[in-house]
GROMACS .gro file of C-alpha atoms in nm:
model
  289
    1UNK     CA    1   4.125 -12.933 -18.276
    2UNK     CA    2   4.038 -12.897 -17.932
    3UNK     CA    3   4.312 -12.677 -17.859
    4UNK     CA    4   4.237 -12.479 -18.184
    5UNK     CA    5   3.873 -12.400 -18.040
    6UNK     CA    6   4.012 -12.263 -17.702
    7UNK     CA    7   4.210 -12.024 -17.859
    8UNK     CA    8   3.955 -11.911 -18.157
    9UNK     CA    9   3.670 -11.835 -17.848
   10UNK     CA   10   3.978 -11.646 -17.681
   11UNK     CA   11   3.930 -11.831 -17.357
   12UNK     CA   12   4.302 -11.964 -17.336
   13UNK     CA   13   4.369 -11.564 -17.305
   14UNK     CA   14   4.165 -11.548 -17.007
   15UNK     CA   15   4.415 -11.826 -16.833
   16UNK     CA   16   4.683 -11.570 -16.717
   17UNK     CA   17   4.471 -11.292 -16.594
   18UNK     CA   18   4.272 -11.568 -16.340
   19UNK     CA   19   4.623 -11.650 -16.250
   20UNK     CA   20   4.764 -11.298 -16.146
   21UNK     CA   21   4.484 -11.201 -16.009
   22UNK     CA   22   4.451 -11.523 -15.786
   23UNK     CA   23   4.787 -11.497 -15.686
   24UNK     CA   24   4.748 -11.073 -15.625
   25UNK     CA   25   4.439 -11.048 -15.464
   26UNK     CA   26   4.247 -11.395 -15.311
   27UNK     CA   27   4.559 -11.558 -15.151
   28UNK     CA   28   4.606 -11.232 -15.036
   29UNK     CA   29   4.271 -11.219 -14.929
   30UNK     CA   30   4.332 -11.577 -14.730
   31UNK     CA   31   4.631 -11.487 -14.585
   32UNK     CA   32   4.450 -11.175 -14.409
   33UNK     CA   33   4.182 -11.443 -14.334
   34UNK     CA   34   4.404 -11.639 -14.112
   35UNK     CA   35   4.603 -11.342 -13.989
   36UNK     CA   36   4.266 -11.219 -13.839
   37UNK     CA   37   4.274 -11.505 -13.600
   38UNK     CA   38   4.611 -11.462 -13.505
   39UNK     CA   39   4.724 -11.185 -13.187
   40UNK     CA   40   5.046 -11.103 -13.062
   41UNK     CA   41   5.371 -10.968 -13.223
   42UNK     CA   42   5.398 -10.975 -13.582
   43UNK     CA   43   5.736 -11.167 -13.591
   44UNK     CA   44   5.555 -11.421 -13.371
   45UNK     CA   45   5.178 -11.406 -13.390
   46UNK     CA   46   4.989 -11.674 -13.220
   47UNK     CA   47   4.586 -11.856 -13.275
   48UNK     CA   48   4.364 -11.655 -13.122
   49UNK     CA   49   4.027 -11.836 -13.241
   50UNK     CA   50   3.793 -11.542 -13.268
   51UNK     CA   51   3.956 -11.294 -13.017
   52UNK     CA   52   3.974 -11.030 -13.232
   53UNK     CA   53   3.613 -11.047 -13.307
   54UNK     CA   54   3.517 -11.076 -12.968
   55UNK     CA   55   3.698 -10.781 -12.869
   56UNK     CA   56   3.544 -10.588 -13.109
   57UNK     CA   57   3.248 -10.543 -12.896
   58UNK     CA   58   3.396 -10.365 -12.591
   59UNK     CA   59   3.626 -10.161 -12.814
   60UNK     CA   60   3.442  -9.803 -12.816
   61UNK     CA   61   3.757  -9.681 -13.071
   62UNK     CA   62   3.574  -9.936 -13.324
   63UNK     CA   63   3.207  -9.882 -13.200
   64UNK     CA   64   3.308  -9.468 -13.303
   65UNK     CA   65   3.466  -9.558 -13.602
   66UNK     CA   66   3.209  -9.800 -13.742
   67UNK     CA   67   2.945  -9.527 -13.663
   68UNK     CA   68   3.149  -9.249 -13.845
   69UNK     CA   69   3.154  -9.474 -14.134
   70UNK     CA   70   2.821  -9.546 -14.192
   71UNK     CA   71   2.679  -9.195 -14.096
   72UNK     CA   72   2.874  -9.113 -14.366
   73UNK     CA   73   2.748  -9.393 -14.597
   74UNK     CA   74   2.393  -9.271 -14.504
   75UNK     CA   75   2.398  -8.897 -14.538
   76UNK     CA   76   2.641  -8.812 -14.784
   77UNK     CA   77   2.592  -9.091 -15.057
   78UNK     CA   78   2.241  -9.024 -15.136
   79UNK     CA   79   2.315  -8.629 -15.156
   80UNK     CA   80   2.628  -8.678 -15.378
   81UNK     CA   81   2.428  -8.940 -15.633
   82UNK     CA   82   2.095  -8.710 -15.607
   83UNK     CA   83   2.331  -8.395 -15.665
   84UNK     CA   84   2.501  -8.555 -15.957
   85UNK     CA   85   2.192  -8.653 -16.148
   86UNK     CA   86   2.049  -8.311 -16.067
   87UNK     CA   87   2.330  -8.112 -16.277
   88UNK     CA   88   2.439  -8.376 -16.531
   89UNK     CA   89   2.032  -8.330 -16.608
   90UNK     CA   90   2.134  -7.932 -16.607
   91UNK     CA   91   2.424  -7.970 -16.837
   92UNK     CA   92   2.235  -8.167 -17.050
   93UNK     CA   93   2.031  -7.953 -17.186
   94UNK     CA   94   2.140  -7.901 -17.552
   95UNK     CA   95   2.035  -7.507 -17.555
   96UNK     CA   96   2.267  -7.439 -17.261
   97UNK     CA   97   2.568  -7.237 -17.329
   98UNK     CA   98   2.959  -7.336 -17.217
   99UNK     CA   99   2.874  -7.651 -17.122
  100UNK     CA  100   3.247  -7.798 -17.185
  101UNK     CA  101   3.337  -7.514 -16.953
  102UNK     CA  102   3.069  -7.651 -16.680
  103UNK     CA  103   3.139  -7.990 -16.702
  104UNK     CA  104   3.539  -7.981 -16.696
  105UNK     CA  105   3.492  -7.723 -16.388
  106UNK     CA  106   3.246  -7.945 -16.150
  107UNK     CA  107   3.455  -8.292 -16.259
  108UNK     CA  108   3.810  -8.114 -16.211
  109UNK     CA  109   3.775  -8.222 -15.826
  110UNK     CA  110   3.828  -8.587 -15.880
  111UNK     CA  111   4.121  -8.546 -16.056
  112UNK     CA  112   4.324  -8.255 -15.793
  113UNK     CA  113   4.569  -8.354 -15.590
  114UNK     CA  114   4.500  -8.507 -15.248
  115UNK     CA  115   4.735  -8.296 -15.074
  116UNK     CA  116   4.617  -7.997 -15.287
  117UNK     CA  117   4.248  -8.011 -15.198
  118UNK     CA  118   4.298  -8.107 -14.849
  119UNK     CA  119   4.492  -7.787 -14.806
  120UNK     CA  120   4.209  -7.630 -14.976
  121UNK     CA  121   3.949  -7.748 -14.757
  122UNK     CA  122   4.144  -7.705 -14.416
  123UNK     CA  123   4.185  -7.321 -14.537
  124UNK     CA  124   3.842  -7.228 -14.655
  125UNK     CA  125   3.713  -7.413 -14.347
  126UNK     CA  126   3.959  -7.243 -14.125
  127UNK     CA  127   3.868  -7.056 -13.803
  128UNK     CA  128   3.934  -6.745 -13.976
  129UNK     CA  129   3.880  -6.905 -14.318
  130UNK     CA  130   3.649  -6.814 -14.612
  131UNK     CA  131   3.362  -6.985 -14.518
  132UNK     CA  132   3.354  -6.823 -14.159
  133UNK     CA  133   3.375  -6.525 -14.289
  134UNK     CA  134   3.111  -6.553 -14.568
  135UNK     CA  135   2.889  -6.629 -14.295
  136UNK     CA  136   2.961  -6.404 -14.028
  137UNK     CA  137   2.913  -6.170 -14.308
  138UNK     CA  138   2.612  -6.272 -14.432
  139UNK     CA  139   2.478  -6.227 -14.095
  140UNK     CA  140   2.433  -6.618 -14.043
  141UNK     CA  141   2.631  -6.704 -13.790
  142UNK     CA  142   2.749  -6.458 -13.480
  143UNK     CA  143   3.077  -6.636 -13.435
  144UNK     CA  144   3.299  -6.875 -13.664
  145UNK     CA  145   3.238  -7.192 -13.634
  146UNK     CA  146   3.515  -7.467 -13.530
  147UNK     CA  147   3.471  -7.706 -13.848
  148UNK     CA  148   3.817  -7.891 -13.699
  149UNK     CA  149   3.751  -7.867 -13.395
  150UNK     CA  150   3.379  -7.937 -13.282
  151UNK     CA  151   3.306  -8.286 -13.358
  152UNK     CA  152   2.987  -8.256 -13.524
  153UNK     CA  153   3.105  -7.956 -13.751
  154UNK     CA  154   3.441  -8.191 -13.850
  155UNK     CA  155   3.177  -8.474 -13.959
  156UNK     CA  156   2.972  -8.209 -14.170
  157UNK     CA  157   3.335  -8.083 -14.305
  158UNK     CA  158   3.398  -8.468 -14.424
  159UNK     CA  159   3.043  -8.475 -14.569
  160UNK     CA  160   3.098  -8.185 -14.753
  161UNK     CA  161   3.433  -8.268 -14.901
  162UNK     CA  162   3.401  -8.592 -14.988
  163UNK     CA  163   3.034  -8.456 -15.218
  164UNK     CA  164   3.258  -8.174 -15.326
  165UNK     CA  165   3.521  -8.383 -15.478
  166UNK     CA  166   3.315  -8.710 -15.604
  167UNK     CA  167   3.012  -8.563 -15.733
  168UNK     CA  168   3.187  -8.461 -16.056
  169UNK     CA  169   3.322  -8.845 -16.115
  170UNK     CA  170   2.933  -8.957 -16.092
  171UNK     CA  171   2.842  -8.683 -16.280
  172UNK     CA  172   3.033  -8.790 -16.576
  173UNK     CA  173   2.872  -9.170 -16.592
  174UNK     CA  174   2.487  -9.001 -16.588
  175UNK     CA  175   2.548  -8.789 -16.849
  176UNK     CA  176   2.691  -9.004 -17.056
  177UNK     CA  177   2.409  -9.254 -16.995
  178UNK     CA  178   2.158  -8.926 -17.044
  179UNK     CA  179   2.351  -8.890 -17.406
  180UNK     CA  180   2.273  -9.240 -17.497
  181UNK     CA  181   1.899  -9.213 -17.453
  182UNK     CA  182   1.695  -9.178 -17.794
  183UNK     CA  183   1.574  -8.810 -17.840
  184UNK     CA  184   1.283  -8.935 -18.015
  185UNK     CA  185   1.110  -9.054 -17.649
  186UNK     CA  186   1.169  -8.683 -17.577
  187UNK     CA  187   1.044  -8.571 -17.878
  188UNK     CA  188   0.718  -8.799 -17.809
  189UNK     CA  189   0.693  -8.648 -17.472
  190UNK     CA  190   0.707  -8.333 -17.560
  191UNK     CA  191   0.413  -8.335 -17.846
  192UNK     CA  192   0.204  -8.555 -17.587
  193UNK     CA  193   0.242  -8.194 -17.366
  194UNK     CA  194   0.496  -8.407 -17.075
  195UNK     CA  195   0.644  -8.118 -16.865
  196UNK     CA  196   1.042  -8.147 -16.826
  197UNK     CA  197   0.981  -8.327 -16.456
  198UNK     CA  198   0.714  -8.543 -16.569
  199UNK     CA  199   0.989  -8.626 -16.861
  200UNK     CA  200   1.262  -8.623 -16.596
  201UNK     CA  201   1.075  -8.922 -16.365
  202UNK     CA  202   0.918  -9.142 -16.653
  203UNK     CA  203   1.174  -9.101 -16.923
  204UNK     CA  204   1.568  -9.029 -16.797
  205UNK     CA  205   1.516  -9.234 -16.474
  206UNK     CA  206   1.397  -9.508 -16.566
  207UNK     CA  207   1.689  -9.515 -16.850
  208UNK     CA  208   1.954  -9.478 -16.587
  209UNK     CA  209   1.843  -9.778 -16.361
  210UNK     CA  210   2.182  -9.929 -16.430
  211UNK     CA  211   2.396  -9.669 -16.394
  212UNK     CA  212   2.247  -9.551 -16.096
  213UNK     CA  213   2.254  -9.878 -15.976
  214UNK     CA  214   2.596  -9.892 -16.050
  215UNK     CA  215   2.701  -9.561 -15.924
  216UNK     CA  216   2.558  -9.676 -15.589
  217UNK     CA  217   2.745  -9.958 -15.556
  218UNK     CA  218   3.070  -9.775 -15.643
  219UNK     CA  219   3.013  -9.486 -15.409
  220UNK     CA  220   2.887  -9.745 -15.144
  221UNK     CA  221   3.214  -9.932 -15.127
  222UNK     CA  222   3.402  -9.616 -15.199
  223UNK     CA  223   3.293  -9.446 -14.881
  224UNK     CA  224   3.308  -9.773 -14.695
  225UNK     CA  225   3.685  -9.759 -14.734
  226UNK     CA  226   3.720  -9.379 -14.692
  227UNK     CA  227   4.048  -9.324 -14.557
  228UNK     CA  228   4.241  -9.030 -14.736
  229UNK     CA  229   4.000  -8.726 -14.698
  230UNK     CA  230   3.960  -8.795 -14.326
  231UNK     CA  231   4.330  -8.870 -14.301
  232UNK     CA  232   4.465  -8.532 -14.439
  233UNK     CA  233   4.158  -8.283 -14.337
  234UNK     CA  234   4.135  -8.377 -13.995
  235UNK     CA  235   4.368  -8.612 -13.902
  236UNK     CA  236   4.025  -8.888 -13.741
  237UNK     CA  237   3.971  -8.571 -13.455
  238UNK     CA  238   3.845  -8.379 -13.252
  239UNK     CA  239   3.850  -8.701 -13.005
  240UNK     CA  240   3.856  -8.946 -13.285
  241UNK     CA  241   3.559  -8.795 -13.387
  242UNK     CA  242   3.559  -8.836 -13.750
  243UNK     CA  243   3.785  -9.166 -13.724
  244UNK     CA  244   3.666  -9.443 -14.019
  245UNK     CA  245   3.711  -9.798 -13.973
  246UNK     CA  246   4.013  -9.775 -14.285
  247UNK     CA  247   4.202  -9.502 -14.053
  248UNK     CA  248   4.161  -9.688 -13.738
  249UNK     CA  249   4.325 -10.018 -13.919
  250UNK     CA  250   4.600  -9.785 -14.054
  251UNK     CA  251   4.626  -9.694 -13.683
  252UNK     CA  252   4.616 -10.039 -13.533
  253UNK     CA  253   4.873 -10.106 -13.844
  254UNK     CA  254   5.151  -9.859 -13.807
  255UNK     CA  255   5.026  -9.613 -13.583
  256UNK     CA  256   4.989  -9.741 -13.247
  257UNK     CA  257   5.173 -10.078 -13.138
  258UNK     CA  258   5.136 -10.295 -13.457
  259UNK     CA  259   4.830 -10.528 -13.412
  260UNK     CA  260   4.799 -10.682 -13.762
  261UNK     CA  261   4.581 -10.990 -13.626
  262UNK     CA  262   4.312 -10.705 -13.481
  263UNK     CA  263   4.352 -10.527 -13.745
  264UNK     CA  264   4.289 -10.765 -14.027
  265UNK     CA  265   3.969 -10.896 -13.842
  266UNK     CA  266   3.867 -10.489 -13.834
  267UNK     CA  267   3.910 -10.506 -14.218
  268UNK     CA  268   3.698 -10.810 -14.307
  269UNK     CA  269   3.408 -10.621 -14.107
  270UNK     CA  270   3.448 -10.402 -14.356
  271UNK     CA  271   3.462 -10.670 -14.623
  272UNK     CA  272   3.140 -10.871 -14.485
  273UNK     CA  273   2.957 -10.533 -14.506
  274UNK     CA  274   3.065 -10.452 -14.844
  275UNK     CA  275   2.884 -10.790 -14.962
  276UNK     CA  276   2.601 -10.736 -14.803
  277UNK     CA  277   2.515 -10.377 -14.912
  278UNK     CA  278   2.639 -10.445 -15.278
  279UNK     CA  279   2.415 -10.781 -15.264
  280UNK     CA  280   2.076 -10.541 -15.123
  281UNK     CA  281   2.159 -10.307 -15.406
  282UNK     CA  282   2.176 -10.566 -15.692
  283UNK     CA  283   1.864 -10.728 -15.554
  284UNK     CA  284   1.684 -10.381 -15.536
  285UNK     CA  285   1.834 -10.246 -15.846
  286UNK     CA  286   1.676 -10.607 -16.041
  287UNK     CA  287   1.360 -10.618 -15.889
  288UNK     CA  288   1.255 -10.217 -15.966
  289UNK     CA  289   1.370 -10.320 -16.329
   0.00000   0.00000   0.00000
């Protein structure tokens, strides 16, 4: 009877998805653990107590890297999530005209090819590329600037790709939550003589408190991890420049003498942060609701 029950509540189908995924990704997840203690060759790695994280604080590659990260975190989160609410709340608007047209060209981003819109970027933002010239043209500029080669410039090049690529993805979850509001509290805003901002703040907002909230979370761990963008634009230079803490484990990895015990302990810094932030935004996100 017993057995009967676990099945009809369909929490006997539950059993083999724990499994896999406790096999695939926390003994996985221990393993690195362990490994982050560990130094030396990886055919014969050693205990290294906390080593690694020690040396962490006199390693200015890391210091650069971390920074990089989380200037990116700061800056170009916020402008992606504000930019996506700003034209999902455009494309919206039920008198607007090709808005299938709209909304498959500012989501078709997400979905190019890495290599493809790397190659993309690198060319536009080219010395002698179409950006440059648009505003040398323009009369902005006097001389092109070096958006791979000056390290600020390379950072703003990052910023700027990574919002041109995911701003379409976050796009797609606000307007859907926008869709899903009831037109009548628009309706009732709109006799009571609410303006379209006043209706914007008080109405679609507070509506999407948990899709915001959970757009931040995604794009919060998303960037935290960024590795391909900076990879294939600009390679972590000028100078390591635009290096993020995923590139500089790949480096530490397979790039440079392999140092899986270093980098392993670089990669649960990233981990530990990840908790933290996503545990801030939960707590914010529940208290404003």
């Amino acid at each position: 009877m017993k057995q009967k029950d676990l099945f009809r509540n369909g929490n006997a189908f539950l059993v083999l998805p724990v499994i896999m995924i406790s096999i695939m990704v926390f003994v996985p997840m221990g393993l690195a653990l362990i490994t982050s203690f560990q130094s030396g060759p990886p055919v014969n790695m050693t205990f290294n107590g906390l080593g690694n994280y020690q040396r962490m604080l006199g390693d200015s590659t890391f210091r650069k890297a971390f920074f990089n990260t989380f200037l990116y975190l700061l800056v170009q989160v916020p402008v992606m999530l504000f930019l996506a609410l700003f034209i999902s709340n455009l494309l919206n608007d039920k008198k607007l005209k090709f808005k299938g047209l709209f909304r498959t060209a500012i989501f078709l981003p997400c979905i190019t090819s890495m290599v493809s819109y790397s190659l993309i970027m690198k060319s536009l933002f080219s010395q002698s590329g179409l950006v440059n010239n648009l505003l040398v043209g323009i009369g902005l500029i006097d001389n092109p600037i070096g958006w791979l080669t000056h390290p600020f410039w390379a950072k703003v090049l990052i910023i700027i790709s990574i919002t041109w690529r995911w701003t379409g993805y976050n796009m797609i979850f606000f307007l859907s939550g926008m869709q899903n509001i009831d037109p009548e509290i628009y309706e009732a805003a709109d006799i009571d003589g609410a303006s379209r901002w006043q209706q914007f703040i008080k109405i679609t907002i507070p509506n999407l408190k948990p899709i915001i909230l959970f757009t931040s979370i995604t794009s919060t761990i998303g960037t935290l991890q960024l590795f391909d963008e900076v990879q294939n634009i600009t390679g972590g230079g000028p100078a390591n420049a635009t290096t993020t803490l995923s590139q500089y484990i790949y480096n530490l990895s397979y790039k440079f003498t392999p140092n899986f015990g270093y980098a392993a302990a670089v990669s649960f810094v990233i981990v530990v942060f990840i908790v933290l932030l996503s545990i801030i935004q939960t707590k914010v996100g529940s208290e404003k609701q």
